[in-house]
Coordinates of C-alpha atoms in Angstrom, one line a residue:
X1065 CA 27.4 -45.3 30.8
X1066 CA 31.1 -44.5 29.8
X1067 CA 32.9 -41.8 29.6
X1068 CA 36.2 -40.2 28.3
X1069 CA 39.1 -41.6 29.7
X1070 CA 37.4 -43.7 32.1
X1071 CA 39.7 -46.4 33.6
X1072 CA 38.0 -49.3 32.4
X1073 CA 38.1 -51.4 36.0
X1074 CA 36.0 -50.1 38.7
X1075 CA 36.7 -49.9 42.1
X1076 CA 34.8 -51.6 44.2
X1077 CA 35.7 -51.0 48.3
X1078 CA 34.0 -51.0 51.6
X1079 CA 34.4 -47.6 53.6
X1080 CA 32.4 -48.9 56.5
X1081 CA 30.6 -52.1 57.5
X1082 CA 27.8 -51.9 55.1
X1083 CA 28.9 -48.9 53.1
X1084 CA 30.2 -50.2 49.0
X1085 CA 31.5 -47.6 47.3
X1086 CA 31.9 -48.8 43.3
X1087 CA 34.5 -46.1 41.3
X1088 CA 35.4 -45.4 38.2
X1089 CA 38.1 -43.1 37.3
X1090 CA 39.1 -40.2 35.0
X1091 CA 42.2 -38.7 33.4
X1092 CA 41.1 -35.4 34.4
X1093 CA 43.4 -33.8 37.3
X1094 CA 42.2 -32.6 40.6
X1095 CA 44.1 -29.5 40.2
X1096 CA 41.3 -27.4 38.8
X1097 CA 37.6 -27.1 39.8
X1098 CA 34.8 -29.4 38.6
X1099 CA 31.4 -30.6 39.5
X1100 CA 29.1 -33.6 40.4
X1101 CA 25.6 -34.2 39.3
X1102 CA 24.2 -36.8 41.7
X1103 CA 21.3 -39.1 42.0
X1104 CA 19.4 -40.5 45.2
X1105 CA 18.0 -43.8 44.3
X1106 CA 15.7 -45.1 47.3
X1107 CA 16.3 -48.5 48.3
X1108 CA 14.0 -48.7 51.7
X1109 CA 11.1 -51.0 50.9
X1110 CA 9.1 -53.3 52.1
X1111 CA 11.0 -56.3 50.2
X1112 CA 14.4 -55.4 51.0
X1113 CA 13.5 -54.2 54.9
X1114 CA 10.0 -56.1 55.7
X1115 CA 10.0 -55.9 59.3
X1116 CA 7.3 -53.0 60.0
X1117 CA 8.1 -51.2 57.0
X1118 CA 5.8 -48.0 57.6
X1119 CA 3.1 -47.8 54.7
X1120 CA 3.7 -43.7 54.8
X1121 CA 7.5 -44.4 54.2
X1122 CA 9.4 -41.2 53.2
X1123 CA 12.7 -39.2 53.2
X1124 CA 13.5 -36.1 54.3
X1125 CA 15.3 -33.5 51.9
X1126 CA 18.6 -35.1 51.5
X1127 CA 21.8 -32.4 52.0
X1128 CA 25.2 -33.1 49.8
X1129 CA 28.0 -31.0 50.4
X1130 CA 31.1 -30.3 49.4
X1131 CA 34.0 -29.3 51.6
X1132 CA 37.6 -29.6 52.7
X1133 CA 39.3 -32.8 54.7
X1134 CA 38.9 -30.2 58.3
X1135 CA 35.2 -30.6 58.2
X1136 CA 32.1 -33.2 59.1
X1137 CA 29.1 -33.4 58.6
X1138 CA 28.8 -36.7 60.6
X1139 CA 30.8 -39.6 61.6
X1140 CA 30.5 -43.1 63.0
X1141 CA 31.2 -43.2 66.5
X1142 CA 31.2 -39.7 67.2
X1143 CA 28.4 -36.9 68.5
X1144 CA 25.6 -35.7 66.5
X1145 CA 25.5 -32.1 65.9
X1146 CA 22.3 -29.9 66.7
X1147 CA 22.1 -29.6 62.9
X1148 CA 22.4 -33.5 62.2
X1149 CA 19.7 -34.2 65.5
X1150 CA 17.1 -31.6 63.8
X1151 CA 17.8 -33.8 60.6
X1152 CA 17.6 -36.9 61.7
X1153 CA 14.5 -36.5 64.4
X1154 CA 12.0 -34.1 62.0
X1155 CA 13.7 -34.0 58.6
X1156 CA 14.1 -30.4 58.5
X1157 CA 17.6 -29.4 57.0
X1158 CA 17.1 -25.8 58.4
X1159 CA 19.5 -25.7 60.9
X1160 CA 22.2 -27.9 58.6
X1161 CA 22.1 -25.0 55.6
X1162 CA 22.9 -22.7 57.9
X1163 CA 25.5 -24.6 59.4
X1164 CA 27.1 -24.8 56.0
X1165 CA 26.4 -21.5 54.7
X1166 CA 28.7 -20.6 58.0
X1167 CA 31.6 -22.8 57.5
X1168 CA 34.9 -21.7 55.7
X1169 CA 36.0 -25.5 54.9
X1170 CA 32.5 -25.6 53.2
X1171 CA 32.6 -24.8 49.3
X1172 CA 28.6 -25.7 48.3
X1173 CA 25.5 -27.9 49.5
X1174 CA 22.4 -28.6 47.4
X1175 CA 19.5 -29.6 49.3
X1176 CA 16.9 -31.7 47.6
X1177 CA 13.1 -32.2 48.2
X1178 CA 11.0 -34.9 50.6
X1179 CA 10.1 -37.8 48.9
X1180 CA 7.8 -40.6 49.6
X1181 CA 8.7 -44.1 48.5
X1182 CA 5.4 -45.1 47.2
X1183 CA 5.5 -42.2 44.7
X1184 CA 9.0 -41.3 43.8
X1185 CA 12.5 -43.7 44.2
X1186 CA 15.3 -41.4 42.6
X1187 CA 15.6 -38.0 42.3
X1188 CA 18.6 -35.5 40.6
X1189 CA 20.4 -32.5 42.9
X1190 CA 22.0 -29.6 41.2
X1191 CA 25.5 -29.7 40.3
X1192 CA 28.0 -29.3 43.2
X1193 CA 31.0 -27.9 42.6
X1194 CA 34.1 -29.1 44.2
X1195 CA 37.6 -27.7 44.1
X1196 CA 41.5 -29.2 45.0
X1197 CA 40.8 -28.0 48.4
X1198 CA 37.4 -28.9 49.1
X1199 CA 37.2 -32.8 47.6
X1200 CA 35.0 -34.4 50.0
X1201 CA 31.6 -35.0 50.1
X1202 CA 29.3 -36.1 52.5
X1203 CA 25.3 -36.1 52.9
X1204 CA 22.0 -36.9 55.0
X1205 CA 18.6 -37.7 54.8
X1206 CA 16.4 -38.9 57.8
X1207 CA 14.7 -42.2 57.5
X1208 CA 10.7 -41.6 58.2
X1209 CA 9.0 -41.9 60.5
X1210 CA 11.7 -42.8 62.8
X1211 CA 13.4 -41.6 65.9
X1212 CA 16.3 -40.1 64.8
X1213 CA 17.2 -42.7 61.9
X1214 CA 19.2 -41.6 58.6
X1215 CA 21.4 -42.8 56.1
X1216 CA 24.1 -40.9 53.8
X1217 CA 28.2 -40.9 53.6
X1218 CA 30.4 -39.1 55.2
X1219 CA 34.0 -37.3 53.6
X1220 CA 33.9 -39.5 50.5
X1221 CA 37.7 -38.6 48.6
X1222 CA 36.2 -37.4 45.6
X1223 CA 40.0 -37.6 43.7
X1224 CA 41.7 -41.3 42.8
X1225 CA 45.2 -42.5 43.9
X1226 CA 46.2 -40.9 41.0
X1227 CA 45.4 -37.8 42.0
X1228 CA 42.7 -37.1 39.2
X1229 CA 38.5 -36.8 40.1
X1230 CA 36.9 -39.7 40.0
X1231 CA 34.9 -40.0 36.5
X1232 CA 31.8 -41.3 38.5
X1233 CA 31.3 -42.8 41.9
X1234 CA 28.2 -44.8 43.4
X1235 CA 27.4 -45.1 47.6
X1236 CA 25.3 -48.2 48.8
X1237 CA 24.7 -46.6 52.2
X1238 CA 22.8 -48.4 55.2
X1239 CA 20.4 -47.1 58.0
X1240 CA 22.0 -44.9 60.8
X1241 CA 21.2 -43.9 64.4
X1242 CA 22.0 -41.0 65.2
X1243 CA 22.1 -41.6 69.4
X1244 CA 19.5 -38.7 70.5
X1245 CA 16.4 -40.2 70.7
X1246 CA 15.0 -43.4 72.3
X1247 CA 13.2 -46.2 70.1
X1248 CA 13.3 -48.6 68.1
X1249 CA 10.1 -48.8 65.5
X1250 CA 9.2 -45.8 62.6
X1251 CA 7.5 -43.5 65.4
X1252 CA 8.8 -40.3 65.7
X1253 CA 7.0 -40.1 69.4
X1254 CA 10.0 -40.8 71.7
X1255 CA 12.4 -39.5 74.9
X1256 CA 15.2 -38.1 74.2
X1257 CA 18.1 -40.4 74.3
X1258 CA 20.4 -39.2 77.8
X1259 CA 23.0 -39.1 77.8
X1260 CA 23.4 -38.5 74.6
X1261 CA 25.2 -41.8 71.8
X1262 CA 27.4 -41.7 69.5
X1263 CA 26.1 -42.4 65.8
X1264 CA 25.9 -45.7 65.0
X1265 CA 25.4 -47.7 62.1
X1266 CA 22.4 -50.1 62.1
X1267 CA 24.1 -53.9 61.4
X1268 CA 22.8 -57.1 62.1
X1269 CA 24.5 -57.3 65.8
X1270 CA 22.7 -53.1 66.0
X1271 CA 19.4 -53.5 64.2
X1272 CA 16.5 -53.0 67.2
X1273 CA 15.7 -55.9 68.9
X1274 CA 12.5 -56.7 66.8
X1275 CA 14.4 -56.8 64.0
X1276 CA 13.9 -53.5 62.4
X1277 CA 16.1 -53.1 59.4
X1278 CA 16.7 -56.8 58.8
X1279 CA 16.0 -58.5 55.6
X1280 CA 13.5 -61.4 54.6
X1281 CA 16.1 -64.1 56.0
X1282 CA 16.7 -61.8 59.1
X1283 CA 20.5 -62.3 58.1
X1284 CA 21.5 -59.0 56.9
X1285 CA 20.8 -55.3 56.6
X1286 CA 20.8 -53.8 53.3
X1287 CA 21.6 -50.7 52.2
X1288 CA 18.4 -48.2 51.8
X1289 CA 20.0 -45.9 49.5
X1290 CA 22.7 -45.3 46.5
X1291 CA 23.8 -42.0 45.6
X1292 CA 25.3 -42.2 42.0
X1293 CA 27.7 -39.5 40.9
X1294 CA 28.7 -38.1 38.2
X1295 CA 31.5 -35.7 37.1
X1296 CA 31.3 -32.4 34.6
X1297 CA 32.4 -28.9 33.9
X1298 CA 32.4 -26.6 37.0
X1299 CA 30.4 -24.4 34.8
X1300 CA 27.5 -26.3 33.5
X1301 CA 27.5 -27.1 29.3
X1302 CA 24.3 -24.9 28.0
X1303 CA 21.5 -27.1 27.2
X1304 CA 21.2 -25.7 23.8
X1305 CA 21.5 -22.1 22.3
X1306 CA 19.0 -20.0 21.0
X1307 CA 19.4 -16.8 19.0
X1308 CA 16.3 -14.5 18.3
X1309 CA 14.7 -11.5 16.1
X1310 CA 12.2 -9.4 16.7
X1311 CA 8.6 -9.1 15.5
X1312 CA 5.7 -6.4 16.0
X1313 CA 3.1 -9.3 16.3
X1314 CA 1.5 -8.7 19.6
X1315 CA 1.4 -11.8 22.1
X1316 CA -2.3 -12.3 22.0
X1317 CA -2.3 -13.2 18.6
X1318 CA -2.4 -16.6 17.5
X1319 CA 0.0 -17.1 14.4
X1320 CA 1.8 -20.4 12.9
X1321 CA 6.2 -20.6 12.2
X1322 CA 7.5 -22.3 9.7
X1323 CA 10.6 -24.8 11.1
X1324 CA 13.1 -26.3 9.7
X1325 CA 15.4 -28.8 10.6
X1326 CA 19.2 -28.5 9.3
X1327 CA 21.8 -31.3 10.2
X1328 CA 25.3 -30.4 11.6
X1329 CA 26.3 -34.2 12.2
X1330 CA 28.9 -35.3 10.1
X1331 CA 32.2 -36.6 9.8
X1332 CA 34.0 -33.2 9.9
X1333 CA 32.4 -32.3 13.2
X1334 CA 31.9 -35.4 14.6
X1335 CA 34.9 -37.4 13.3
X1336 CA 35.5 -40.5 15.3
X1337 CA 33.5 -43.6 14.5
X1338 CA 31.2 -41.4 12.2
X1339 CA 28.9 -44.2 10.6
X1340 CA 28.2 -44.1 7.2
X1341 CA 24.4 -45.2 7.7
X1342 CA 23.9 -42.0 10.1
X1343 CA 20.3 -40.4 9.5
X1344 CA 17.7 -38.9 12.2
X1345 CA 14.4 -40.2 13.4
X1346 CA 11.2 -38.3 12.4
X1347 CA 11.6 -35.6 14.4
X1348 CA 8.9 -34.2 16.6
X1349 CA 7.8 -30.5 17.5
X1350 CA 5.2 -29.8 20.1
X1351 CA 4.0 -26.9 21.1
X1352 CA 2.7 -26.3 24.9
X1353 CA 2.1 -24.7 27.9
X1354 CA 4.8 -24.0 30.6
X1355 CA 3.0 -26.9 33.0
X1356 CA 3.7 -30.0 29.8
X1357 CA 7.7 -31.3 29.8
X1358 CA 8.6 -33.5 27.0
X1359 CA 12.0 -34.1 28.3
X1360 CA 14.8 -31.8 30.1
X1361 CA 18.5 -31.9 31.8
X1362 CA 18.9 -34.5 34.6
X1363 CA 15.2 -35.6 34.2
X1364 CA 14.3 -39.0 33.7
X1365 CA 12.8 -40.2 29.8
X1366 CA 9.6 -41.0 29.6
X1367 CA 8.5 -44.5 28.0
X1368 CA 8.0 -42.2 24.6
X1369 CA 11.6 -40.2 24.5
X1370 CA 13.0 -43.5 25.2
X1371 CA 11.4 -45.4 22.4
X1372 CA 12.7 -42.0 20.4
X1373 CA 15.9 -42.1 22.0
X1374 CA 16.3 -45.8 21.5
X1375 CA 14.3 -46.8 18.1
X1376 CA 13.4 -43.7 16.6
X1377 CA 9.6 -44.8 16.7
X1378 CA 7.4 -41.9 17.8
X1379 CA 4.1 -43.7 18.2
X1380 CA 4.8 -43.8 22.4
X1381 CA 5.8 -40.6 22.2
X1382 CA 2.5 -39.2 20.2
X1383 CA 0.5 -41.2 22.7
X1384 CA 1.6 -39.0 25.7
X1385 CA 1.3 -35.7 23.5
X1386 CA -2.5 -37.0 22.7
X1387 CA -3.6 -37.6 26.4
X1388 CA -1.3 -33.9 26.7
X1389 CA -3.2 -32.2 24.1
X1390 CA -6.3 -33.6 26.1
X1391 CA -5.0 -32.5 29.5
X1392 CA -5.0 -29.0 27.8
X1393 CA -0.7 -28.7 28.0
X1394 CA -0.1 -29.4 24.9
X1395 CA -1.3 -27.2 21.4
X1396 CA -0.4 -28.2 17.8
X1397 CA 2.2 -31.4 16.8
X1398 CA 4.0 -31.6 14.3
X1399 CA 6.2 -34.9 12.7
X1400 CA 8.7 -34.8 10.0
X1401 CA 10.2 -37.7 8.1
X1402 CA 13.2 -39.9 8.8
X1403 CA 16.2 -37.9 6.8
X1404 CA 19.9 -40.1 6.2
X1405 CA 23.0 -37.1 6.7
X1406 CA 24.7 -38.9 3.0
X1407 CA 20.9 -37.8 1.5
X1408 CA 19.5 -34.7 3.0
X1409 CA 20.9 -31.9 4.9
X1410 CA 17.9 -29.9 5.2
X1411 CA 13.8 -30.6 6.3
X1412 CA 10.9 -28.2 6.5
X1413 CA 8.1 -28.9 8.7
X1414 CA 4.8 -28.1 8.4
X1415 CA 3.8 -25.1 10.0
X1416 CA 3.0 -25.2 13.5
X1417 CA 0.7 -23.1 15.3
X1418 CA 1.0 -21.4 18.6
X1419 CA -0.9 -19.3 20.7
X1420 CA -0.9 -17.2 23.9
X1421 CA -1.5 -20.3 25.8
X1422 CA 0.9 -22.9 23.9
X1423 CA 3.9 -20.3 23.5
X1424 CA 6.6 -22.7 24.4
X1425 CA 8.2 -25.7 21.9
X1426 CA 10.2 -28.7 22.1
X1427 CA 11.7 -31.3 20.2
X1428 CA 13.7 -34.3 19.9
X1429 CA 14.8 -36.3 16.9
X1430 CA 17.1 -39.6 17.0
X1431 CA 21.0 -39.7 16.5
X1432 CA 21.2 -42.9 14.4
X1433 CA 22.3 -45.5 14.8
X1434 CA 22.8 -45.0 18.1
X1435 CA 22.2 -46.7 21.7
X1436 CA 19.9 -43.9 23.3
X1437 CA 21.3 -40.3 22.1
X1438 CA 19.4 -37.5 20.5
X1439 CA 18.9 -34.2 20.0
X1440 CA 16.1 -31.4 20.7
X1441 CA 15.4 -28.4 23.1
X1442 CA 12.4 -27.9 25.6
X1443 CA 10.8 -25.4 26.6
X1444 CA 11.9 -22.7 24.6
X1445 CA 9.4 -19.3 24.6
X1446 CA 8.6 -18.3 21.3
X1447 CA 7.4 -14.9 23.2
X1448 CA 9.1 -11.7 24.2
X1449 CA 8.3 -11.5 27.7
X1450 CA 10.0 -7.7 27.6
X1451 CA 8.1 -6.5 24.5
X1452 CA 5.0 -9.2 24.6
X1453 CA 5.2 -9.9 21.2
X1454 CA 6.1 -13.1 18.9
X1455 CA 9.4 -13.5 17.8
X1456 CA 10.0 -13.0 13.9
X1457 CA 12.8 -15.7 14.2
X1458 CA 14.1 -18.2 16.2
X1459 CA 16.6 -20.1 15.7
X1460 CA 18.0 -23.1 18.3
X1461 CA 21.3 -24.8 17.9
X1462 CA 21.4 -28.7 19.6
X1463 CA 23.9 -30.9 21.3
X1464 CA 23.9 -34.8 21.4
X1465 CA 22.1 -36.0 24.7
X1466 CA 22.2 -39.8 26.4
X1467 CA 18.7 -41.0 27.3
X1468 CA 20.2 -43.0 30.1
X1469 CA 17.8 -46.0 29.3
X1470 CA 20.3 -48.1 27.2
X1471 CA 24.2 -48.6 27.8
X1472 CA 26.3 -48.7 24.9
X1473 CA 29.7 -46.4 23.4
X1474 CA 29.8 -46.6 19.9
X1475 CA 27.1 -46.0 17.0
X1476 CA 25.0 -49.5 17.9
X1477 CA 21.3 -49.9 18.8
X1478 CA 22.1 -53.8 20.2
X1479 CA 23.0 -53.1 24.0
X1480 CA 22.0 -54.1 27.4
X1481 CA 19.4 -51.8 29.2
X1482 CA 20.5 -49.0 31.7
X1483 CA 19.2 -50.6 35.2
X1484 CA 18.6 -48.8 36.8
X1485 CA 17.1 -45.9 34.1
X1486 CA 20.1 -42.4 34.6
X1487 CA 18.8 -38.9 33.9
X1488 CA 19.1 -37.4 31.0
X1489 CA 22.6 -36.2 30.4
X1490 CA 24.0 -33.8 27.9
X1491 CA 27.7 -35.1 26.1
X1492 CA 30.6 -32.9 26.6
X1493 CA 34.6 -33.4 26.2
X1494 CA 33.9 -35.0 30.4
X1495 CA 31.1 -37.1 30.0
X1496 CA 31.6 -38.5 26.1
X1497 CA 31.8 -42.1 25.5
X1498 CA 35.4 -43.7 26.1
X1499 CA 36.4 -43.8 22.7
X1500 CA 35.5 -40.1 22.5
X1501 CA 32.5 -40.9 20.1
X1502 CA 30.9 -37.4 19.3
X1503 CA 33.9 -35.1 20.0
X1504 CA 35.6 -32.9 17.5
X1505 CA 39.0 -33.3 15.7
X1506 CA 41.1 -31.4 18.3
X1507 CA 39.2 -33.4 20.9
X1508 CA 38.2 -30.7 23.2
X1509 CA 34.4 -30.3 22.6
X1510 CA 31.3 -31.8 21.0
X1511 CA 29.7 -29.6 18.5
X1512 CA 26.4 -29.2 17.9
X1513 CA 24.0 -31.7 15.9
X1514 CA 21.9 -29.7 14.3
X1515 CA 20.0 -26.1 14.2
X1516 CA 16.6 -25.5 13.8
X1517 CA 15.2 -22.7 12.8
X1518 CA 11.5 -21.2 12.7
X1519 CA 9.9 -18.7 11.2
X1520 CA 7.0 -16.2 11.9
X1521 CA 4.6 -16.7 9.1
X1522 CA 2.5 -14.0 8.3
X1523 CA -1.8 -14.0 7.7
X1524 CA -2.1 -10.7 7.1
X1525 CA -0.9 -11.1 3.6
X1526 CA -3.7 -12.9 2.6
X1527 CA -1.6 -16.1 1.7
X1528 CA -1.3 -18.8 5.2
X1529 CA 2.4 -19.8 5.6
X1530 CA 4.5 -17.0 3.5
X1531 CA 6.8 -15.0 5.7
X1532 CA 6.4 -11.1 6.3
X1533 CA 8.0 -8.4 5.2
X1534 CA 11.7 -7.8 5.7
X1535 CA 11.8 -11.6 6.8
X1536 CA 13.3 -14.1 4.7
X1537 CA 12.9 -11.9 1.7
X1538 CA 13.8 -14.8 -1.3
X1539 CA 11.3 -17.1 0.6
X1540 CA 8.4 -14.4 0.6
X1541 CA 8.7 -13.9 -2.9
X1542 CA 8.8 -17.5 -4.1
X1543 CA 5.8 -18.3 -1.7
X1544 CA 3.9 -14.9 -3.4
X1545 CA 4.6 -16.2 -6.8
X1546 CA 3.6 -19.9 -6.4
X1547 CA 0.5 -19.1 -4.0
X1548 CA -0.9 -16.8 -7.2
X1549 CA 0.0 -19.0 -9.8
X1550 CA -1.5 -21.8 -8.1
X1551 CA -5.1 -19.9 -7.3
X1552 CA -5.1 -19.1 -11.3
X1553 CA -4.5 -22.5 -12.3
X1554 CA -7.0 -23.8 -10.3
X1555 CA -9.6 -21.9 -9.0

């Protein structure tokens, strides 16, 4: 990944023994606010730390927060807090949030969810938002089972030399003790450590005496977690817009929208490097239950919206709707053609139905040629919660999106993989390619891709997939006048 004004060296520097931070930095001055989407990406395994590696292997939820240079969380050598003990002995982050809600150096936390390592090795925080007088960071997350193990980073300088936010940072960070409770193998069942230690880092001269911690060659400890980070607005992009009228069709109905799909990607909106092949992938509409995802914000692609993102090959992609239409998430699916911008501006789908139980759609269609971008929405109701009926209209407007599965800044499908796989990110004026592929003229913002735009169809007229009354008037009459003519010609 690259962004906007990224200094093309990283940084690459050791805060403590076996701590590696890797930097890269931005243009973008740390005298306003901004925020960080972060990543945890486990590292603890049985390859990397054999020696009694627990089968049940886990974190607790991991706690980022972002305050000013007066406070910590933690720090080597000194002693642990009652919060930081309740952390690192049982997990629980109880007594940490409120320690943070409480503290006036303290502008935000987000607390994440337990994971275990045989199910799940990264997961995606909220944005946190930091300002010119709260730039550090630090975080937690116990190690379990263990006695009072952890690993995280402590007052990480979010801002550069140069006085600007870093564009994105990454932290390697090792296995902690946090000196409270005796032990030295994943057991949670041990005395209390009095007096009380000092936290300490877990090295190869620290590691327990049976070598806990220690890798394959028994010659070094390596780190069990990275926390990738990565800079945007202080107030989040919108995923996508959506505009809608008003129908008198009541909720329990099951009725069919016509959608169309109309291309705002060109050379006026989207100036720089604008290539002349630039068409979209077939794109795909599903409809489905609230409990299917076909891909969202700071998730991670699935093997068919990365073949989409990447290719523009849907077969992958259909594959998971199948086994989802199976499952009973997933309703009707609908695929449209492959459309070049220099040929066609406009496509119409054919209709798709939805019912009281599939009332939600989503799409994606491929920017190409491109490395992994695209465009889509998810999970948008086509229902009026307020009034419980259908909507006459909808109509969604889209933004480019980065697949984080393939690395790569200009309009080129020939790149290295993304290893390991990013979440999903949306492109704005912070988080654009260096070259400022996909931003406007004035360079400020990246305008949307395309809209789409569905409409209610009505059965009551007798005639399947001609709109109501009072709704796309021109189209209702055309449709009424080539439905007749057709049934006298050939009935």
């Amino acid at each position: 990944m690259k962004f906007l004004f990224a200094s093309i060296l990283a940084s690459i520097v050791v805060v403590e023994a076996n701590i590696v931070v890797n930097t890269v930095s931005s243009s973008f001055p740390a005298t306003s606010n901004a925020a960080y989407t972060c990543t945890f990406y486990n590292q603890w395994s049985g390859v990397n730390h054999p020696i009694e590696y627990p089968g049940n292997a886990h974190w607790s939820p991991p706690v980022i927060a972002a305050h000013g240079a007066g406070y910590a969380m933690w720090e080597a050598g000194e002693i642990a807090s009652a919060a930081v003990k309740l952390v690192a002995e049982t997990g629980s982050p109880a007594e940490l949030s409120v320690e943070l809600s409480g503290e006036s150096l303290v502008e935000g936390f987000v607390t994440g969810v337990p994971t275990f390592n045989s199910m799940t090795q990264t997961q995606t925080f909220d944005p946190l938002v930091v300002t010119p007088m709260a730039r550090y960071m630090s975080s937690i997350s116990m190690i379990a089972p263990s006695p009072d193990w952890f690993s995280g980073f402590s007052k990480f300088d979010t801002v550069d030399g140069d006085g600007n936010w870093f564009q994105e940072f990454t932290i390697a960070t090792g296995p902690w003790d946090a000196g409270t409770e005796d032990g030295d193998t994943y057991n949670t069942e041990n005395d209390a450590t009095s007096p009380q230690s000092t936290i300490m880092e877990f090295t190869t001269a620290t590691a327990p005496s049976n070598g806990v911690f220690l890798n394959a060659a028994q010659d070094a400890v390596l780190p069990v977690v990275s926390w990738t980070c990565r800079l945007g607005p202080a107030e989040p992009l919108p995923a996508f817009d959506v505009t809608t009228t008003d129908s008198s069709v009541a909720s329990t109905e099951t009725v069919n929208y016509e959608c169309q799909f109309i291309n705002n990607w060109s050379a006026v909106n989207h100036p720089i490097m604008y290539p002349s092949s630039a068409h979209w992938s077939p794109p795909i509409l599903a409809a489905h239950t609230n409990q299917y995802t076909m891909w969202e914000e700071s998730g991670m692609s699935s093997d068919g919206v990365q073949l989409v993102a990447e290719t523009g090959g849907t077969s992958t992609l259909q594959d998971e709707l199948s086994s989802a239409v199976i499952s009973g998430t997933v309703g009707t699916v609908v695929v449209g053609t492959s459309t070049f911008n220099s040929v066609t501006q406009v496509q119409f789908f054919d209709d798709i139905e939805m019912t009281p139980t599939f009332h939600y759609m989503s799409t994606i269609s491929m920017i190409a040629p491109s490395p992994d971008w695209f465009t889509g929405y998810y999970g948008v109701d086509f229902i009026n919660s307020a009034t419980e009926t259908w909507y006459d209209e909808v109509v969604i407007t889209t933004y480019a999106w980065d697949a984080g599965t393939e690395e790569g800044d200009t309009y080129s499908g020939a790149n290295d993989a993304t290893v390991p796989a990013e979440p999903i990110l949306r492109f704005g004026p912070m988080t654009v390619p260096s070259n400022g592929v996909l931003l406007n003229s004035d360079g400020d913002a990246v305008l949307p891709m395309a809209t789409w735009e569905c409409t209610l169809q009505d059965s009551s007229t007798g005639i399947p997939g001609c709109p109501p009354d009072g709704l796309a008037p021109i189209r209702r009459v055309i449709c009424l006048v080539v439905s007749v003519v057709s049934r006298i010609l050939f009935q």
